[in-house]
Short mmCIF file of N, CA, C and O in Angstrom, two decimals:
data_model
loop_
_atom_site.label_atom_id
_atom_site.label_comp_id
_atom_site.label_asym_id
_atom_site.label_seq_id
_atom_site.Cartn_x
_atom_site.Cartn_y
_atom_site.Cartn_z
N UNK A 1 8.77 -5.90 0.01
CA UNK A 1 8.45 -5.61 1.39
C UNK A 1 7.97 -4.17 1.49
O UNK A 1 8.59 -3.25 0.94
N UNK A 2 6.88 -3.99 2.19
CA UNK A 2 6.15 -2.98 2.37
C UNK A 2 5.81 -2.88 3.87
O UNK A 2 5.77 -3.92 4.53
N UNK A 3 5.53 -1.52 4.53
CA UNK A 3 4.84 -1.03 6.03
C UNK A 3 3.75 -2.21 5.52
O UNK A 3 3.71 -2.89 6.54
N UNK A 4 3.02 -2.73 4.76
CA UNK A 4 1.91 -3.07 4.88
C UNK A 4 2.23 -4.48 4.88
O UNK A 4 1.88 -5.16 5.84
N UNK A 5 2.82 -4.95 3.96
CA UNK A 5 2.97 -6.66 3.57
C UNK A 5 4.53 -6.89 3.54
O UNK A 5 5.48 -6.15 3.28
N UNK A 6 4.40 -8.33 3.97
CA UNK A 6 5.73 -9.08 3.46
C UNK A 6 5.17 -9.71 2.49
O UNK A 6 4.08 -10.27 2.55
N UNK A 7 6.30 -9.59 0.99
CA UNK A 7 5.97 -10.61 0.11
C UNK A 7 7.39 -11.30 -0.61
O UNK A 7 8.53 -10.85 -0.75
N UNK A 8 6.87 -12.34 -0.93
CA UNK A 8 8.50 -13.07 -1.22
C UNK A 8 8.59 -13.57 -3.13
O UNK A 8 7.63 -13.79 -3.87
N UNK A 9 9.59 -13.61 -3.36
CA UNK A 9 9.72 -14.21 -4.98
C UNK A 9 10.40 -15.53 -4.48
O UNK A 9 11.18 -15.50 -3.53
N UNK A 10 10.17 -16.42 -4.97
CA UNK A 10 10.62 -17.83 -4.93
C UNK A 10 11.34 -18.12 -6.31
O UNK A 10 10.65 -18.27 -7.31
N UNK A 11 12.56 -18.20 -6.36
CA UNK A 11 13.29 -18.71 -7.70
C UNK A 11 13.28 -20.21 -7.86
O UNK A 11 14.19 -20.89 -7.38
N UNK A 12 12.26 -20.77 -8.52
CA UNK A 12 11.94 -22.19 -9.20
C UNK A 12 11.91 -22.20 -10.70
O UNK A 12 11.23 -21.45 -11.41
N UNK A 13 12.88 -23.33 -11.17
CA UNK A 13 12.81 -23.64 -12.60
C UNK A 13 11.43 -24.01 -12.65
O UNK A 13 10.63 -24.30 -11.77
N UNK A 14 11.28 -23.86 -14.63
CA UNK A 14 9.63 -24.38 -14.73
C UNK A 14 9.54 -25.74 -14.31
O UNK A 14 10.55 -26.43 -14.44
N UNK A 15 8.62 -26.19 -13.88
CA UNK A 15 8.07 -27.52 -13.17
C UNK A 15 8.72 -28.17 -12.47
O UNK A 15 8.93 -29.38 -12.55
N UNK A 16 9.28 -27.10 -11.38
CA UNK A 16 10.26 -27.73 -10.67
C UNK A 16 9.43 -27.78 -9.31
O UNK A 16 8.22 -27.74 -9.54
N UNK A 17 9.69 -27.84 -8.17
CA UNK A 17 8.92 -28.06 -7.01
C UNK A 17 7.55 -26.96 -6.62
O UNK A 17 7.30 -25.83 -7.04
N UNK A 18 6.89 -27.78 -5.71
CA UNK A 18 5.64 -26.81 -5.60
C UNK A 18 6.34 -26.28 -4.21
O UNK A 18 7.25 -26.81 -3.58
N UNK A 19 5.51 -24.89 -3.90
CA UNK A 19 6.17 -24.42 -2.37
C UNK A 19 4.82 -24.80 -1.61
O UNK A 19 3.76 -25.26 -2.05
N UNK A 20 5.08 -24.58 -0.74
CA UNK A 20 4.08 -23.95 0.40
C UNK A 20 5.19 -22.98 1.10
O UNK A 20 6.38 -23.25 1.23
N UNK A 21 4.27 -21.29 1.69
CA UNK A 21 5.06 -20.93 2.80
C UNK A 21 4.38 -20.32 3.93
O UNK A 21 3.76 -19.26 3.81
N UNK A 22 4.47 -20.88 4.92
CA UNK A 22 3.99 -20.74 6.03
C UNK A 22 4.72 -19.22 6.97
O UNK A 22 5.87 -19.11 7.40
N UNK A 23 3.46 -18.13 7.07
CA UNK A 23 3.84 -17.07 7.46
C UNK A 23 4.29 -16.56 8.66
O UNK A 23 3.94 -15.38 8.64
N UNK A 24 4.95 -16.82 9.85
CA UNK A 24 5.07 -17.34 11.50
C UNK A 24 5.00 -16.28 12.34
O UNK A 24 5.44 -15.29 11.77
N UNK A 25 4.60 -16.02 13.57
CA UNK A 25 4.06 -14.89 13.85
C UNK A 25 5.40 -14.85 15.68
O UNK A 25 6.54 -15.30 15.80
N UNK A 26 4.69 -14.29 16.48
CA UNK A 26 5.71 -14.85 17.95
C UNK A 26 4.94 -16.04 18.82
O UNK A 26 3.71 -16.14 18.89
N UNK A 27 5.66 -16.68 19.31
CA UNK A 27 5.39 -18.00 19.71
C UNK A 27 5.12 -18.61 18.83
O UNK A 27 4.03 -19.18 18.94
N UNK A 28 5.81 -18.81 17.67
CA UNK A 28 4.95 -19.73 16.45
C UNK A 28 4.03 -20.06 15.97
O UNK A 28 3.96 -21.02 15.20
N UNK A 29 2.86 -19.14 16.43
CA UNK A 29 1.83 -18.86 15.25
C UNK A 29 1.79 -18.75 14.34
O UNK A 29 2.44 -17.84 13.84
N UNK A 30 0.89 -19.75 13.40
CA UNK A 30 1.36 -19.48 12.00
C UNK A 30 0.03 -18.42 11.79
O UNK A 30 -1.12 -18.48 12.20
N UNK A 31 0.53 -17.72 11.20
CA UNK A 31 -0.39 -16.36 10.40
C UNK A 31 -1.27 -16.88 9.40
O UNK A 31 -2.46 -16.58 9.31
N UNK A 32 -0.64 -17.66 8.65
CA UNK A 32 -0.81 -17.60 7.19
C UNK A 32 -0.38 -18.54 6.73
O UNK A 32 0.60 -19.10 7.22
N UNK A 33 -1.22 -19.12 5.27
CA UNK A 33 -0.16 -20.13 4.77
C UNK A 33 -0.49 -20.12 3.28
O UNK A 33 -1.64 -20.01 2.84
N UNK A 34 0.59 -20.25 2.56
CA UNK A 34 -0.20 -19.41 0.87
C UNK A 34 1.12 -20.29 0.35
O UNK A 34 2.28 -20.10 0.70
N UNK A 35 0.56 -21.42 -0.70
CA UNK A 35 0.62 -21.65 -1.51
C UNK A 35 1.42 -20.95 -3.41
O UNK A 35 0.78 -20.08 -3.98
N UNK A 36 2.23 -21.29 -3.81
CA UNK A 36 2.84 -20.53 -5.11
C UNK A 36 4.71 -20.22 -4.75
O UNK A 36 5.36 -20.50 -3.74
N UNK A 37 4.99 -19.77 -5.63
CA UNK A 37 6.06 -19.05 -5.87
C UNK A 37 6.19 -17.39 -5.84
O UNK A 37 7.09 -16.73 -6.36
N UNK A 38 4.87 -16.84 -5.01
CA UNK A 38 5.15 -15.40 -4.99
C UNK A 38 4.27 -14.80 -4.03
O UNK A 38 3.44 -13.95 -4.35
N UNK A 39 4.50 -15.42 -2.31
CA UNK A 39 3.26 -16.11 -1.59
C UNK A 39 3.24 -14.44 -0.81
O UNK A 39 4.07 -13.59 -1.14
N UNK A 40 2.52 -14.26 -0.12
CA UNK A 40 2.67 -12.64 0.54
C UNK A 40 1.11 -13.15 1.63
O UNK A 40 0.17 -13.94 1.68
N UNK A 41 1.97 -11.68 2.58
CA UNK A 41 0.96 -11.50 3.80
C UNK A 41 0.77 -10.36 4.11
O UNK A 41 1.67 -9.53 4.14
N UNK A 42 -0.75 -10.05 4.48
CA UNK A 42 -0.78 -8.34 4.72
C UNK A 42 -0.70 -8.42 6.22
O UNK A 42 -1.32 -9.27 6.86
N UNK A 43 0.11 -7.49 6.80
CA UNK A 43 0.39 -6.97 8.35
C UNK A 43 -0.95 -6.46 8.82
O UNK A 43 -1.41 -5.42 8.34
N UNK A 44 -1.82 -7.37 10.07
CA UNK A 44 -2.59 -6.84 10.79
C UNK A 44 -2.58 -5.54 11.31
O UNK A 44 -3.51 -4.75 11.18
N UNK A 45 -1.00 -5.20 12.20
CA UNK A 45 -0.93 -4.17 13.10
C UNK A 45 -0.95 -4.74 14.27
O UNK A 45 -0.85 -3.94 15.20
N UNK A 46 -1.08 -6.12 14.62
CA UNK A 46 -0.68 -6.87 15.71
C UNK A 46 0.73 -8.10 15.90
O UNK A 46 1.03 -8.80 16.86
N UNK A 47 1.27 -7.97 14.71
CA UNK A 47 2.38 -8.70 14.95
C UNK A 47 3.58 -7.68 15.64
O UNK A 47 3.45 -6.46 15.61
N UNK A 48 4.88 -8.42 16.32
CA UNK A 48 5.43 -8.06 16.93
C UNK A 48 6.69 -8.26 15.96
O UNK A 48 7.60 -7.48 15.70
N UNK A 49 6.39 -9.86 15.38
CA UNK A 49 7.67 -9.98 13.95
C UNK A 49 6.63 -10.94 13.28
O UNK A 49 5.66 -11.43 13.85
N UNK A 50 7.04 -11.16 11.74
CA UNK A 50 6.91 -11.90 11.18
C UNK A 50 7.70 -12.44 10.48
O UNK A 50 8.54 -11.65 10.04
N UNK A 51 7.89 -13.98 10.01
CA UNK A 51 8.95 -14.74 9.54
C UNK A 51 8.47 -16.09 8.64
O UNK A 51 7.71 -17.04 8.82
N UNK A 52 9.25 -15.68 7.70
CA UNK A 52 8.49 -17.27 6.49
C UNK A 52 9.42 -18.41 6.83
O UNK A 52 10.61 -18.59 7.08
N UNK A 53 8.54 -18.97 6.72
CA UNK A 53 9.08 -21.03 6.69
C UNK A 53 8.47 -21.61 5.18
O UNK A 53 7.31 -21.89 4.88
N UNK A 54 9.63 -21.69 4.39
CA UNK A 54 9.29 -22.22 2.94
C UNK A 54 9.55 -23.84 2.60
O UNK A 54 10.67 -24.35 2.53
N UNK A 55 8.38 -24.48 2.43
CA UNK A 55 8.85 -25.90 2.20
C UNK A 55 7.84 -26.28 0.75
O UNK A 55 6.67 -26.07 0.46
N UNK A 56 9.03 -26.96 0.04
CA UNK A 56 8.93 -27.31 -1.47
C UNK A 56 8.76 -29.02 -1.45
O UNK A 56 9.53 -29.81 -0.90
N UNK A 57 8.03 -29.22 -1.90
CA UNK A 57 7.63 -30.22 -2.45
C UNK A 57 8.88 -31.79 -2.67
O UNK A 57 8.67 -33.00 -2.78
N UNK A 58 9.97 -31.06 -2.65
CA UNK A 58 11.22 -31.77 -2.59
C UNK A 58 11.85 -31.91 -1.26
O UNK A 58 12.94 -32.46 -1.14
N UNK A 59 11.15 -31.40 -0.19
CA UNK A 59 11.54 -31.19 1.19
C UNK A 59 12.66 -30.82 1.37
O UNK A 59 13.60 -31.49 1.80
N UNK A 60 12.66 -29.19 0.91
CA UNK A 60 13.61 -28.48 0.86
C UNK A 60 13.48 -27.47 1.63
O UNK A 60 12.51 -26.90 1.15
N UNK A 61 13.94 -26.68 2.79
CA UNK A 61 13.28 -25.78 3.70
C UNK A 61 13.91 -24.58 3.61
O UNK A 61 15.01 -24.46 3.07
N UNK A 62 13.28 -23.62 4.12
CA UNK A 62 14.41 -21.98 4.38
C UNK A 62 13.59 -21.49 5.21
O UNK A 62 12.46 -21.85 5.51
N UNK A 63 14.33 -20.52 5.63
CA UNK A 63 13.33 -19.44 7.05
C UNK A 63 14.13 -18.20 6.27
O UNK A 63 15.27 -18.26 5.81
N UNK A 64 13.02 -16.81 6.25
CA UNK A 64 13.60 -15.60 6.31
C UNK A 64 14.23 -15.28 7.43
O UNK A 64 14.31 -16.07 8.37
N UNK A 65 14.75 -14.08 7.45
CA UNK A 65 15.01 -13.45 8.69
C UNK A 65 13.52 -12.90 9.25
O UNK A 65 12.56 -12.65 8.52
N UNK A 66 13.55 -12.77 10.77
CA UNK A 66 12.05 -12.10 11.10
C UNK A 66 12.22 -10.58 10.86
O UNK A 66 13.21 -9.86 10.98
N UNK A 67 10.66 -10.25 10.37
CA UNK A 67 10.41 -8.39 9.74
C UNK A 67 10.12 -7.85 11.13
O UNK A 67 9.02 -8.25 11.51
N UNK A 68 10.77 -7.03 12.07
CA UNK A 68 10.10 -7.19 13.15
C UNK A 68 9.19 -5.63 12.86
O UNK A 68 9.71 -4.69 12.26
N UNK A 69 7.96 -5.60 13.35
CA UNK A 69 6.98 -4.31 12.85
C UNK A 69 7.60 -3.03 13.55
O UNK A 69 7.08 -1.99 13.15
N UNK A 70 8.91 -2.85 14.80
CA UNK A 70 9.04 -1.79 14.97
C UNK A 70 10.20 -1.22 14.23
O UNK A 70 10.52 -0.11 14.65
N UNK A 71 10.85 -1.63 13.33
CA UNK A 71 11.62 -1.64 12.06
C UNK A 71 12.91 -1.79 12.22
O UNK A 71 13.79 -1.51 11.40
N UNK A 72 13.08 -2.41 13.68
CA UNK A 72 14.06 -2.64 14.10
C UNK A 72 15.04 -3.62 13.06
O UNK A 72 14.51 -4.33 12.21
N UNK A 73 16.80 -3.58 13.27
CA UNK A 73 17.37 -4.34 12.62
C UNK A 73 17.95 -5.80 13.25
O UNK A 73 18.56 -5.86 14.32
N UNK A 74 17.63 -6.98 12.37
CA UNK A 74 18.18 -8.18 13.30
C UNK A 74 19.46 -8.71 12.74
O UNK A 74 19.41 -9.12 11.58
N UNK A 75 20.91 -8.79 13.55
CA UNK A 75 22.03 -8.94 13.34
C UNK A 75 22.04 -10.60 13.28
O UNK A 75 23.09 -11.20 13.07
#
């Protein structure tokens, strides 16, 4: 994680599920959607937060916590 990008590591055995992760913006916009095990997004300067939705091939799901851009902390 960077001022500039969120980027994520995905821990998958070899040939184990494919991801997709969908990058979510406010009101559920999706930003982005990137494909792999090491998927990343560069920050416009117009998000307010951003937040991943990871779904594997095994329909297995997770959400980060949201990055919110004023660097605020979410409890």
């Amino acid at each position: 994680m960077s001022d500039k990008e969120m980027t994520l590591e995905i821990d998958s055995p070899e040939n184990g599920p494919r991801y997709l992760t969908r990058f979510i913006g406010q009101d559920g916009e999706v930003l982005a959607a990137v494909a792999g095990l090491t998927p990343s997004y560069r920050f416009t300067g117009s998000e307010i937060y951003v937040r991943a939705s990871i779904i594997g091939s095994n329909d297995k799901r997770a959400w980060s916590q949201p990055v919110f851009r004023d660097k605020r902390d979410v409890e």
